[in-house]
Short mmCIF file of C-alpha atoms in Angstrom, two decimals:
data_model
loop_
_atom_site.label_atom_id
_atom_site.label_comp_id
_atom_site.label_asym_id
_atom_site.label_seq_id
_atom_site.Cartn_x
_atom_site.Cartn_y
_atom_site.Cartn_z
CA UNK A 905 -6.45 2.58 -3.86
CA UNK A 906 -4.81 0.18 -6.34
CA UNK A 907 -1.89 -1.63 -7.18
CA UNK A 908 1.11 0.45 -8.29
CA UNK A 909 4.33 -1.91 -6.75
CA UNK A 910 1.74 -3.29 -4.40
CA UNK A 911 -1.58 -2.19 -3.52
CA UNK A 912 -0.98 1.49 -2.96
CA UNK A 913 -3.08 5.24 -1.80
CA UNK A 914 -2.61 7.04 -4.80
CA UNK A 915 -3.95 10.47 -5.40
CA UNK A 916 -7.22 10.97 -7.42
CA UNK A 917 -5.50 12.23 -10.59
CA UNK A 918 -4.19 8.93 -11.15
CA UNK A 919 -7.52 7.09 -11.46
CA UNK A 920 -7.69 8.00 -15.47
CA UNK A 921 -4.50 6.03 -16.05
CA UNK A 922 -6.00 2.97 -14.12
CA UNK A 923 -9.36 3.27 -16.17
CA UNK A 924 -7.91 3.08 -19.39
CA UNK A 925 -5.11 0.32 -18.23
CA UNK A 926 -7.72 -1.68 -17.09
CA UNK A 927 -10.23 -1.65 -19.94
CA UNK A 928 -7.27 -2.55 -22.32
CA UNK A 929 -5.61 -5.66 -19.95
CA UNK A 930 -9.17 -6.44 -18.66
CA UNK A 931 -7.48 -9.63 -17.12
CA UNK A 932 -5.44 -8.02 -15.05
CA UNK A 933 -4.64 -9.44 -12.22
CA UNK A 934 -8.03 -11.07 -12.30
CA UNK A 935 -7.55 -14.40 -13.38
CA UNK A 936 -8.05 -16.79 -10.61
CA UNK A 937 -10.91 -14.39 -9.46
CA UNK A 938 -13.06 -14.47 -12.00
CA UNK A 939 -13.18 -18.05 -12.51
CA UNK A 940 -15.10 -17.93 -9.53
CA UNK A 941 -17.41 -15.31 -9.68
CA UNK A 942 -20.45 -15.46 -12.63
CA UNK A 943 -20.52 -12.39 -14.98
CA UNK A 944 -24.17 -12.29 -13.44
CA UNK A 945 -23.38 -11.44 -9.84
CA UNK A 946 -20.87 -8.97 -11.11
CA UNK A 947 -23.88 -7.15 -13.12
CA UNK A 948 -26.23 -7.65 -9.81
CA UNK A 949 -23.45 -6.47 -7.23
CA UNK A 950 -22.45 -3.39 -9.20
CA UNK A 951 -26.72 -2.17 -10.32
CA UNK A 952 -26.95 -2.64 -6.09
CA UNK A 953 -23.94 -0.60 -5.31
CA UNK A 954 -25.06 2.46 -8.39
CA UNK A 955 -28.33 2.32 -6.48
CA UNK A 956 -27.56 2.19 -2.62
CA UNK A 957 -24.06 3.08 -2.92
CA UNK A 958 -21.30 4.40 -1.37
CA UNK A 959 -21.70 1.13 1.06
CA UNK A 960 -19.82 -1.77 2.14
CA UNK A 961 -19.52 -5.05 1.20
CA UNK A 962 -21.87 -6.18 4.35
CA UNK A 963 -24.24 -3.61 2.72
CA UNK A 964 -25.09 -6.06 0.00
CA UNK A 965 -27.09 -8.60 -1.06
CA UNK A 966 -25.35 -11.61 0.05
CA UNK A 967 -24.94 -14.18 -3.21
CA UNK A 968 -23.38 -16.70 -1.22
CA UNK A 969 -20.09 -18.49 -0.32
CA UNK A 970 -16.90 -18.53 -2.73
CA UNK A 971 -13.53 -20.54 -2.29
CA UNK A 972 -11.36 -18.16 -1.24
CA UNK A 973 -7.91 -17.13 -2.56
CA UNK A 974 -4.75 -18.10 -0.47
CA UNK A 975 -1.32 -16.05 -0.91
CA UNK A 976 1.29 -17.14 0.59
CA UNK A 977 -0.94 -18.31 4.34
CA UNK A 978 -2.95 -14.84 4.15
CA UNK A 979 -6.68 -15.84 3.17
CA UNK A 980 -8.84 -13.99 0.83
CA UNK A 981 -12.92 -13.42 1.24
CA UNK A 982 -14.93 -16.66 1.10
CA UNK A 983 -18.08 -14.11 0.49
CA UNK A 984 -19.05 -13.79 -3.43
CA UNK A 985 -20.12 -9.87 -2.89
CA UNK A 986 -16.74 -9.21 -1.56
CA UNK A 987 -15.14 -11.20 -4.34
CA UNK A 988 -17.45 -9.56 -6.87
CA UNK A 989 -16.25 -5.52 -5.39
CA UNK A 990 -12.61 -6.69 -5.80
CA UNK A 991 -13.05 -7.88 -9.63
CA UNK A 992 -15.10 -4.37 -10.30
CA UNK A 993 -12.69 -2.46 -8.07
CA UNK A 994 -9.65 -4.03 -10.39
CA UNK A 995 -11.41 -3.43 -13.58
CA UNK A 996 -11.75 0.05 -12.28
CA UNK A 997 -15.96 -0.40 -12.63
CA UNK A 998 -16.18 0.68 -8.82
CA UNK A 999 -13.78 2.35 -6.36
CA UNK A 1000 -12.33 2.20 -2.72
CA UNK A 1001 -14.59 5.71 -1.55
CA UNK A 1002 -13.29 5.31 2.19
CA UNK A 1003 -13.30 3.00 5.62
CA UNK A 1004 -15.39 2.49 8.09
CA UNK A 1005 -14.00 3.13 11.25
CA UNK A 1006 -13.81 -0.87 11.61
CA UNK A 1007 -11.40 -0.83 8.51
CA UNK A 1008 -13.74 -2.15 6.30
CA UNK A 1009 -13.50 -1.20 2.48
CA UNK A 1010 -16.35 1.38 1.23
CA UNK A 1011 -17.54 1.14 -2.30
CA UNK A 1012 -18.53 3.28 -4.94
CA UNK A 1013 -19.04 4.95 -8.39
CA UNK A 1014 -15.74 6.58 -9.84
CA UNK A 1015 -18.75 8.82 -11.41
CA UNK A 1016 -19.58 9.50 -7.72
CA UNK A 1017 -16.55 9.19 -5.56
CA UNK A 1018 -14.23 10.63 -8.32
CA UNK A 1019 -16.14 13.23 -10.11
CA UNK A 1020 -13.42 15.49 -10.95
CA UNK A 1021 -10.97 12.84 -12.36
CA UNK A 1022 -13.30 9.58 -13.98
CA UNK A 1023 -13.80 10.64 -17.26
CA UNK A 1024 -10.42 12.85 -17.32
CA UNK A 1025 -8.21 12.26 -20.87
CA UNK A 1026 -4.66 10.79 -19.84
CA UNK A 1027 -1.56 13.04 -21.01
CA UNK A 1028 1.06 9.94 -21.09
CA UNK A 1029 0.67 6.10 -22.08
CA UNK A 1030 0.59 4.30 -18.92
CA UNK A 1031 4.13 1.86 -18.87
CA UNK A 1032 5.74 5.72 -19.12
CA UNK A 1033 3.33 7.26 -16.50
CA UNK A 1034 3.84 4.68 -14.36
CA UNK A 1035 7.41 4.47 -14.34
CA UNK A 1036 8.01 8.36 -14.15
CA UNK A 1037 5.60 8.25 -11.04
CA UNK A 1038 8.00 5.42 -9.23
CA UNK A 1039 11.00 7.05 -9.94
CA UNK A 1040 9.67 10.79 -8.65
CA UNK A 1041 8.15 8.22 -5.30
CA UNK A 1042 11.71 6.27 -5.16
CA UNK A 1043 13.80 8.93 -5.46
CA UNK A 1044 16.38 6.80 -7.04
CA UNK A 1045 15.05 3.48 -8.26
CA UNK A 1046 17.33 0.49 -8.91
CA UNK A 1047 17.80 -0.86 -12.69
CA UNK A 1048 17.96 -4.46 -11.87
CA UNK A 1049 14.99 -6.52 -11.68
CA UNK A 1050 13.29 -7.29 -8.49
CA UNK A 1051 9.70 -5.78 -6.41
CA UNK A 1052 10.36 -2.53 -7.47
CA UNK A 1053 9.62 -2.75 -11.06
CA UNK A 1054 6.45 -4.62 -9.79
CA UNK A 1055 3.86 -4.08 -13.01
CA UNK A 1056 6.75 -2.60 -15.39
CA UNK A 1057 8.70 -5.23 -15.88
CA UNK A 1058 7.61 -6.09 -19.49
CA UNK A 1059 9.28 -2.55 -20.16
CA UNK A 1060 12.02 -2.70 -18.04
CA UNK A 1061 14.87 -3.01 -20.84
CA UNK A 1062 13.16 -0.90 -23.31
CA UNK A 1063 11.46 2.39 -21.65
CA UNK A 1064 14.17 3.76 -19.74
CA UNK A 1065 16.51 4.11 -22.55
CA UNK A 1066 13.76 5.87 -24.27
CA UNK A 1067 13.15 8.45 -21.36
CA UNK A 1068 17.27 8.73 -21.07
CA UNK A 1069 17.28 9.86 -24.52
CA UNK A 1070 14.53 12.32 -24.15
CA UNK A 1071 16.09 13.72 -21.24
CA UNK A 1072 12.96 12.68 -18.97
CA UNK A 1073 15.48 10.38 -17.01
CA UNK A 1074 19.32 10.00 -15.92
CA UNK A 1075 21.32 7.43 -14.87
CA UNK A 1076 23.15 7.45 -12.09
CA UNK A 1077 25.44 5.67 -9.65
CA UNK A 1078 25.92 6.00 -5.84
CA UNK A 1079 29.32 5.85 -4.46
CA UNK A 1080 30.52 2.32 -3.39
CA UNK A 1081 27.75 0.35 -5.06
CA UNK A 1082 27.93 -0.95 -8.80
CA UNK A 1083 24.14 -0.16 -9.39
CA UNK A 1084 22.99 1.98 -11.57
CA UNK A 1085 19.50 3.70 -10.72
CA UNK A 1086 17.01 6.12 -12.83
CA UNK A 1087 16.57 9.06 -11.48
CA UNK A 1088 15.05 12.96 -12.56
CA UNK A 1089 17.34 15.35 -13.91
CA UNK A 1090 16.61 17.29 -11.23
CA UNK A 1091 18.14 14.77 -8.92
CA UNK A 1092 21.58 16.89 -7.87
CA UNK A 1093 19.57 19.88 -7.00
CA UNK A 1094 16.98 17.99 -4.84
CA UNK A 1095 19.63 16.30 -2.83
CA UNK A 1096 20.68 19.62 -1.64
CA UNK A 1097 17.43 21.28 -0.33
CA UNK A 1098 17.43 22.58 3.49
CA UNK A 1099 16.26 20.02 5.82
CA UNK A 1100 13.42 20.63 8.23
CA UNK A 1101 13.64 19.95 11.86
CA UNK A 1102 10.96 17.24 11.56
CA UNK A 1103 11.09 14.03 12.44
CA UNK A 1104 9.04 11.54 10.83
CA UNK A 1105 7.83 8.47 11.41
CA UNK A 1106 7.64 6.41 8.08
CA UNK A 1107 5.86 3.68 7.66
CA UNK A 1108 7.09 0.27 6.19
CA UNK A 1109 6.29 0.83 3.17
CA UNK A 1110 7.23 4.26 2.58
CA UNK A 1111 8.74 4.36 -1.01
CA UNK A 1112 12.62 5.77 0.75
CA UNK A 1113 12.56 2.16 2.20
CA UNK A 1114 11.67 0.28 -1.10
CA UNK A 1115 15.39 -0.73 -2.10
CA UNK A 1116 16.82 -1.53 1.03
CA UNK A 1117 20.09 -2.64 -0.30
CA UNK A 1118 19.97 1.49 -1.53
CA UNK A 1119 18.80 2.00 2.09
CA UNK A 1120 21.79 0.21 3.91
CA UNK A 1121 24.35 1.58 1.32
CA UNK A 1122 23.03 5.43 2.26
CA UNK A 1123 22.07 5.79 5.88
CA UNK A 1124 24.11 2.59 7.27
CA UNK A 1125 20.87 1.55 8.28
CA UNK A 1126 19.37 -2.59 7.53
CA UNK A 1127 15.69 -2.62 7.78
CA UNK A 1128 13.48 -5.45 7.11
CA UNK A 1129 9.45 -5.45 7.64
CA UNK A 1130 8.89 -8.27 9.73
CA UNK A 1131 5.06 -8.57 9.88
CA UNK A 1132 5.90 -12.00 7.98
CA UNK A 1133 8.04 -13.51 9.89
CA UNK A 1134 7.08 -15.78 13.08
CA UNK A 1135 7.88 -14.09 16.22
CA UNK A 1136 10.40 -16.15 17.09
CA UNK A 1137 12.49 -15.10 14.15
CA UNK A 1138 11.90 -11.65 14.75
CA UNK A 1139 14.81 -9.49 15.56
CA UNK A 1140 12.89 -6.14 16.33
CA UNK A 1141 9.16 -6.43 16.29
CA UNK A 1142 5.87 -7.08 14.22
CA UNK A 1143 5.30 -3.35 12.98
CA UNK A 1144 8.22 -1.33 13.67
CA UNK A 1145 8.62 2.26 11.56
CA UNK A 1146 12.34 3.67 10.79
CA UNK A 1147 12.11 6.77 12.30
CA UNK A 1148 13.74 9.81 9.82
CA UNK A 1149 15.30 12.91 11.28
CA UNK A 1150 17.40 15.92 9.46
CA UNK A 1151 18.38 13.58 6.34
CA UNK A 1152 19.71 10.86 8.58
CA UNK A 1153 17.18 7.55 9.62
CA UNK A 1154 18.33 7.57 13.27
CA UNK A 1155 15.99 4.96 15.26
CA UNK A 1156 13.26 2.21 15.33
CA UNK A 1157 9.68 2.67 16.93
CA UNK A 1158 7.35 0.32 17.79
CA UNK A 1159 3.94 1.67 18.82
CA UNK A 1160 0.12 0.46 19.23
CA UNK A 1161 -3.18 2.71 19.88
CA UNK A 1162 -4.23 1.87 23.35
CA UNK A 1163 -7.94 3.30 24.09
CA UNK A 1164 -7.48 7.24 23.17
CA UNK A 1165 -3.59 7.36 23.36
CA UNK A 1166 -0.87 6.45 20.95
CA UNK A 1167 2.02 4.42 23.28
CA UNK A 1168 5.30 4.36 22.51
CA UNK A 1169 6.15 0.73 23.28
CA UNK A 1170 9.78 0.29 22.61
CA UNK A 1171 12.36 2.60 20.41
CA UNK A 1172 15.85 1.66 19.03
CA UNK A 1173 18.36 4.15 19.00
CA UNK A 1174 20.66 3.85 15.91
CA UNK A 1175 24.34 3.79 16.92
CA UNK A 1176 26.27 6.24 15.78
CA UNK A 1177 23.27 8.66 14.65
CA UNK A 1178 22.30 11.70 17.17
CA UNK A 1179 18.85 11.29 18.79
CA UNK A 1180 17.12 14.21 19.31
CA UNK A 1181 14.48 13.34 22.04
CA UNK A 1182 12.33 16.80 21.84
CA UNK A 1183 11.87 15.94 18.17
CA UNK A 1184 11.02 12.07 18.65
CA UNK A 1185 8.40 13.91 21.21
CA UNK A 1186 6.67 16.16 18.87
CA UNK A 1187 7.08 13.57 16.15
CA UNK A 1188 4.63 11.55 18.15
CA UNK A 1189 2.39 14.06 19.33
CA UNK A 1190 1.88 14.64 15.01
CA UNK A 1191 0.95 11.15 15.19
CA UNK A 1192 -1.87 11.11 17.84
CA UNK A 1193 -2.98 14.01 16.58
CA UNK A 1194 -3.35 12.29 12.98
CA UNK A 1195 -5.17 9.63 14.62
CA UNK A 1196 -7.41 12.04 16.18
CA UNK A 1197 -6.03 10.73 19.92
CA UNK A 1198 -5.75 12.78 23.12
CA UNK A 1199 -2.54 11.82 24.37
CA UNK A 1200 0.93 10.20 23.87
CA UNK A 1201 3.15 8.18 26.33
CA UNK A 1202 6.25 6.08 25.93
CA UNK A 1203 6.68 2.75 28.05
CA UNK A 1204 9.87 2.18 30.00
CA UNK A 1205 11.43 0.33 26.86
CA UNK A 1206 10.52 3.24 24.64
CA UNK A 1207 12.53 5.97 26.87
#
């Protein structure tokens, strides 16, 4: 785990680049933070953790109460130890190693956790990484400003030229929009691979839904995630996942685990797209399965 856009899974070979970004921008994204937690409990929190480690933060030595961080309504820890893992877990000093089954964060070691990938050299300076990495996760990714370039945006005007010209990148355009997006060479010959017969459940955050504008202008489809919003304002639900079948997104699912069985709870057909109710079925028998549950089922509102 770290922040790519937003706080992101990202594969184990990517922890190098994160190591050496963070030892040269060792403020990043640490600011407010650290003006709340002493240097000293850092040292303390992180000899505990080599010691007893992989463990959580309720694991260890409690150094007291912190004022917590507020984004935007959602509260951050008020505990210093939890504060302290987040500052060594941004400075790349400790890692995310796993959950309980709770959901709380498990700490350790890269050395430990990582032991494959924490001391590995990196092949590519990390602005170029980085953006190479969005565009193969985006598909096609937008070259006006906005979430996307979350983290790049100091390079925005500058490094994509430079990858145009050395053929790493293209630009392109999609018909009946006047954006231009990056995109891999490769991009034509991707577009026509064989579809499965899959379909897949994405979650809200799946990098084909980052640019919805790109989304709406493709597949006809408008999504918004609307775990923000009041309910009131809500149009379709608190967690609903576009649901992605033979190249088209044809539906809306919203589902919760109940006990040992993943329930459907309501689905939106998309007009105009076929629905193909065997493969919504085995779609979420994938998913239970996933979650290590026994069963499916799909509530009246869901058939």
């Amino acid at each position: 785990e770290h922040f790519a856009k937003e706080r992101c899974l990202l594969p184990a070979e990517a922890y190098p680049q994160y190591r050496s970004r963070a030892v040269e921008t060792p403020w990043w994204r640490l600011t407010e933070r650290s003006r709340r937690v002493p240097e000293s409990v850092l040292d303390a929190v992180l000899a505990e953790l080599s010691e007893i480690g992989p463990a959580t933060s309720a694991a260890l030595t409690d150094h007291g109460a912190v004022q917590a961080l507020d984004w935007s309504g959602w509260k951050g820890t008020g505990r210093m130890t939890t504060m302290a893992l987040e500052i060594l877990w941004t400075r790349c000093e400790v890692v995310v190693a796993g959950r309980t089954p709770g959901g709380a964060k498990i700490y350790d070691l890269p050395a430990r956790a990582l032991p494959d990938h924490h001391d590995a050299p990196t092949a590519l300076p990390f602005h170029e990484w980085a953006l190479l990495e969005r565009v193969d996760a985006a598909g096609l990714m937008t070259t006006a400003t906005g979430p996307i370039w979350g983290m790049l945006r100091e390079v925005r005007d500058t490094l994509p030229r430079r990858l145009i010209e050395e053929g790493a990148l293209v630009e392109v355009t999609v018909e009946g929009s006047r954006r231009t997006y990056l995109a891999r060479p490769t991009v034509t010959r991707a577009s026509r691979r064989s579809q499965d017969d899959r379909m897949r459940i994405l979650g809200p955050l799946d990098p084909l839904l980052w640019d919805r504008k790109l989304v709406e202008q493709v597949f006809g489809f408008e999504y918004v995630w609307e775990v923000y919003k009041p309910a009131a304002e809500r149009r379709w639900g608190w967690y609903v996942c576009p649901l992605l079948h033979r190249g088209r997104l044809v539906g809306r699912l919203e589902a919760r685990v109940n006990g040992d069985r993943l329930e459907a709870q309501r689905l939106w057909r998309q007009e105009g797209e076929a629905f193909d109710d065997e493969a919504f079925e085995a779609a979420l028998a994938r998913h239970a399965s996933c979650l290590e549950l026994s069963s499916t089922s799909r509530s009246r509102r869901a058939r």
